[in-house]
Amino acid sequence: VLPVPRHGGYLGVMPAYSAADDALTTKLVTFYEHLKDSSVPSHQATVLLFDPSNGTLKAVLDGSVITAKRTAAVSAIATKLLMPAFAEVLCILGAGVQAYSHYDIFTELFTFKEVRIWNRTQEKAVKFASSVSGPVRVCSSAQEAVTGADVIVTVTMATTPILFGDWVKPGAHINAVGASRPDWRELDDELMKNSVLFVDSRDAALTESGDVILSGAEIFAELGEVLKGTKPALPEKTTVFKSLGMAVEDTVAAKFVYDAWSAGN
């Protein structure tokens, strides 16, 4: 990650090769903490897909769409494995691009009786509720949104905690998607230390996640270990999945999009 200190931004480069898919990509992603122009998204991305046999550039893809979709898909996999057996209430903290992508896949895959949203600027939460396909309750505080929720998704640009352990229902599952810098937080120490912590990548979490680093919370498993069956899921416990995103997720998604496009042509 390259800082752009003059403008408060970062440029991330995420190269990956998937031997299983024989796919080679790199994603270029910029993210800016506090943009004065709110019409510009905080995160923008481009994925470059190469021919792995000779290095030729085959395609340039919209990385923002791929990032939104693949991040929500991974959260959905974690939720399927880790959420309580009778999950009725979904809570989303944040109302940006990731809130929409998470809402779409979570309401497609799971049946919630109630969906709640909270956002720092309430107008964005109201806009979200009026533009998605199903009923969403706009909450005036994060605590109101979280209280009694079975599944919680944090997709904010917060740099200090906005979700606190004493609000969270025992046995709830949290997908923590924001706070992608080592000094940024979304979750407080109490929640991090009193829940079972799952991550996408141990190495990434221990270098990039402020929630993990600053709380000193112990990582129980990577999501891949649960999928392979080498670590248990523990859905009866309060669980946190800390999602930072992995370059290989972009690679597999880009190859999928490119192959579908090629088949159509």
XYZ file of C-alpha atoms in Angstrom:
265
model
C 0.000 0.000 0.000
C 1.393 3.380 -1.052
C 0.226 6.421 0.993
C -0.752 9.639 -0.797
C -0.195 11.908 2.232
C -0.932 15.215 0.533
C -4.513 14.078 -0.184
C -5.125 11.575 2.639
C -5.334 8.620 0.281
C -3.750 5.243 -0.446
C -2.971 3.198 -3.556
C -3.015 -0.555 -3.054
C -1.599 -3.105 -5.512
C -2.921 -6.674 -5.208
C -1.296 -9.187 -7.597
C -2.280 -12.874 -7.547
C -2.018 -16.083 -9.548
C -4.491 -18.944 -9.124
C -2.999 -22.232 -10.274
C -6.386 -23.948 -9.962
C -7.986 -21.438 -12.356
C -4.784 -20.674 -14.292
C -5.575 -16.981 -13.860
C -3.184 -14.066 -13.364
C -4.355 -10.614 -12.258
C -3.455 -7.529 -10.352
C -5.919 -5.127 -8.786
C -5.155 -1.429 -8.387
C -7.306 0.120 -5.658
C -7.350 3.674 -4.315
C -9.038 4.556 -1.039
C -9.487 7.975 0.480
C -10.495 8.517 4.090
C -12.458 11.783 4.069
C -13.288 13.044 0.609
C -14.555 16.610 0.282
C -16.415 15.585 -2.896
C -18.933 13.016 -1.646
C -19.977 12.134 -5.215
C -16.666 10.269 -5.599
C -16.596 6.821 -3.930
C -14.079 6.309 -1.115
C -12.760 3.163 -2.855
C -12.096 2.872 -6.610
C -10.519 -0.131 -8.280
C -9.421 -1.634 -11.594
C -8.520 -5.280 -12.232
C -6.032 -6.200 -14.964
C -6.341 -9.776 -16.282
C -3.266 -11.269 -17.984
C -2.675 -14.357 -20.111
C -0.644 -16.478 -17.647
C 1.148 -18.335 -20.463
C 2.838 -15.259 -21.949
C 2.000 -12.203 -19.808
C -0.201 -10.439 -22.379
C -2.851 -8.121 -20.961
C -6.206 -9.668 -21.907
C -8.746 -7.435 -20.161
C -9.279 -4.382 -17.971
C -12.243 -4.883 -15.641
C -14.243 -2.663 -13.301
C -12.584 -3.564 -10.016
C -15.092 -1.625 -7.920
C -17.959 -3.922 -8.932
C -15.781 -7.026 -8.510
C -14.587 -5.836 -5.073
C -18.139 -5.118 -3.894
C -19.490 -8.475 -5.115
C -16.625 -10.712 -3.991
C -16.370 -9.076 -0.552
C -20.079 -9.597 0.094
C -19.850 -13.167 -1.248
C -17.048 -14.026 1.206
C -19.005 -12.443 4.083
C -21.996 -14.565 3.038
C -19.889 -17.746 3.153
C -18.642 -16.811 6.635
C -22.209 -16.050 7.725
C -23.546 -19.354 6.389
C -20.946 -21.176 8.507
C -20.939 -19.000 11.632
C -24.380 -17.416 12.176
C -26.738 -18.712 14.889
C -29.229 -21.417 13.883
C -32.308 -19.176 14.087
C -31.076 -15.835 12.758
C -33.961 -13.385 12.287
C -32.452 -9.880 12.477
C -29.771 -8.503 10.125
C -28.056 -5.221 11.028
C -25.873 -3.222 8.627
C -23.684 -0.402 9.956
C -22.710 1.851 7.041
C -24.613 2.782 3.874
C -21.973 2.831 1.132
C -21.255 0.489 -1.785
C -20.496 -2.492 0.460
C -23.774 -2.031 2.354
C -25.692 -2.465 -0.917
C -23.709 -5.517 -2.081
C -24.018 -7.189 1.337
C -27.756 -6.450 1.497
C -28.312 -7.939 -1.970
C -26.574 -11.257 -1.354
C -27.656 -11.632 2.292
C -31.351 -11.161 1.483
C -30.990 -13.508 -1.501
C -29.335 -16.321 0.485
C -30.877 -15.950 3.953
C -34.363 -15.265 5.319
C -34.375 -12.415 7.853
C -37.574 -11.144 9.448
C -36.055 -7.700 9.923
C -33.225 -5.701 8.341
C -31.867 -2.612 10.126
C -29.410 0.032 8.996
C -27.481 2.791 10.713
C -25.159 5.315 9.091
C -23.229 8.268 10.515
C -25.135 10.559 8.139
C -28.763 9.517 8.434
C -29.714 10.826 4.949
C -27.578 8.090 3.372
C -29.310 5.437 5.496
C -32.724 6.774 4.477
C -31.665 6.761 0.810
C -30.434 3.175 1.210
C -33.725 2.044 2.773
C -35.769 3.662 -0.015
C -33.668 2.224 -2.857
C -33.304 -1.467 -1.918
C -35.901 -4.097 -2.788
C -37.205 -4.993 0.697
C -38.213 -3.257 3.940
C -35.343 -1.773 5.972
C -35.636 -0.040 9.350
C -33.476 3.087 9.640
C -32.073 3.373 13.168
C -31.069 6.614 14.841
C -28.081 5.077 16.643
C -25.690 2.185 16.101
C -26.725 0.763 19.477
C -30.397 0.722 18.462
C -29.509 -1.064 15.217
C -27.298 -3.662 16.891
C -29.386 -4.528 19.969
C -30.873 -7.992 19.510
C -29.405 -8.476 16.007
C -28.310 -12.002 15.056
C -26.059 -11.015 12.140
C -24.179 -7.697 12.046
C -22.240 -6.286 9.084
C -19.855 -3.355 9.652
C -19.016 -1.590 6.381
C -17.956 1.872 7.568
C -15.055 4.264 7.136
C -14.726 4.467 10.935
C -11.244 4.871 12.406
C -12.372 4.385 16.035
C -14.874 1.774 17.322
C -18.538 2.128 16.377
C -19.580 -1.357 17.588
C -19.273 -2.287 21.268
C -19.293 -5.714 22.868
C -21.850 -4.895 25.552
C -24.443 -4.125 22.819
C -24.011 -7.465 21.028
C -26.405 -10.347 21.616
C -24.546 -13.505 22.803
C -24.175 -15.926 19.888
C -24.442 -13.199 17.225
C -22.179 -13.262 14.168
C -20.315 -10.128 13.028
C -18.780 -9.534 9.596
C -16.236 -6.730 10.123
C -15.408 -5.368 6.673
C -14.209 -1.781 7.242
C -11.109 -0.575 9.160
C -8.519 -1.881 6.694
C -5.540 -0.047 8.200
C -3.437 -1.087 11.245
C -4.500 2.030 13.187
C -8.239 1.969 12.274
C -10.965 0.310 14.355
C -14.654 -0.576 14.005
C -14.960 -3.017 16.948
C -14.009 -2.403 20.580
C -11.645 -4.534 22.707
C -14.469 -6.192 24.629
C -16.096 -7.535 21.461
C -12.768 -8.606 19.933
C -11.654 -10.451 23.081
C -14.994 -12.070 23.986
C -15.783 -13.563 20.597
C -14.253 -16.305 18.463
C -12.200 -14.596 15.760
C -12.059 -15.845 12.173
C -10.070 -14.088 9.413
C -9.557 -14.476 5.677
C -5.757 -14.370 6.068
C -3.772 -14.561 9.311
C -0.797 -12.744 7.776
C -2.959 -9.894 6.473
C -4.936 -9.562 9.712
C -1.775 -9.325 11.817
C -0.298 -6.561 9.633
C -3.351 -4.660 8.330
C -6.248 -4.928 10.795
C -6.340 -2.401 13.624
C -9.190 -4.363 15.216
C -6.948 -7.437 15.490
C -3.586 -5.743 16.182
C -4.701 -3.133 18.730
C -7.024 -5.458 20.681
C -4.452 -8.258 20.872
C -7.299 -10.692 20.132
C -6.289 -14.252 19.294
C -7.160 -15.540 15.815
C -9.008 -18.863 16.076
C -9.023 -19.813 12.386
C -8.890 -18.703 8.786
C -12.160 -19.094 6.896
C -10.404 -21.494 4.514
C -9.588 -23.833 7.427
C -13.287 -24.002 8.316
C -14.216 -24.669 4.671
C -11.617 -27.469 4.491
C -12.887 -28.947 7.777
C -9.612 -28.574 9.691
C -11.161 -26.062 12.164
C -14.735 -26.056 13.546
C -17.190 -23.239 12.773
C -18.670 -22.760 16.320
C -21.948 -21.042 15.290
C -23.233 -21.312 18.887
C -20.555 -18.819 20.034
C -20.344 -15.075 19.408
C -18.198 -14.947 16.270
C -16.352 -12.229 14.348
C -15.176 -12.641 10.761
C -12.568 -9.964 10.039
C -12.549 -9.488 6.269
C -9.659 -7.657 4.628
C -10.009 -9.148 1.160
C -7.527 -11.343 -0.692
C -6.132 -10.751 -4.162
C -6.994 -14.313 -5.204
C -10.702 -13.503 -4.665
C -10.395 -10.769 -7.309
C -8.517 -13.160 -9.589
C -11.186 -15.871 -9.458
C -13.978 -13.290 -9.867
C -12.246 -11.570 -12.817
C -11.662 -14.902 -14.573
C -15.326 -15.816 -14.018
C -16.476 -12.509 -15.539
C -14.033 -12.754 -18.449
C -15.026 -16.360 -19.243
C -18.722 -15.473 -19.152
C -18.091 -12.495 -21.451
C -15.984 -14.644 -23.845
C -18.691 -17.320 -23.999
C -21.232 -14.651 -24.922
C -19.011 -13.441 -27.777
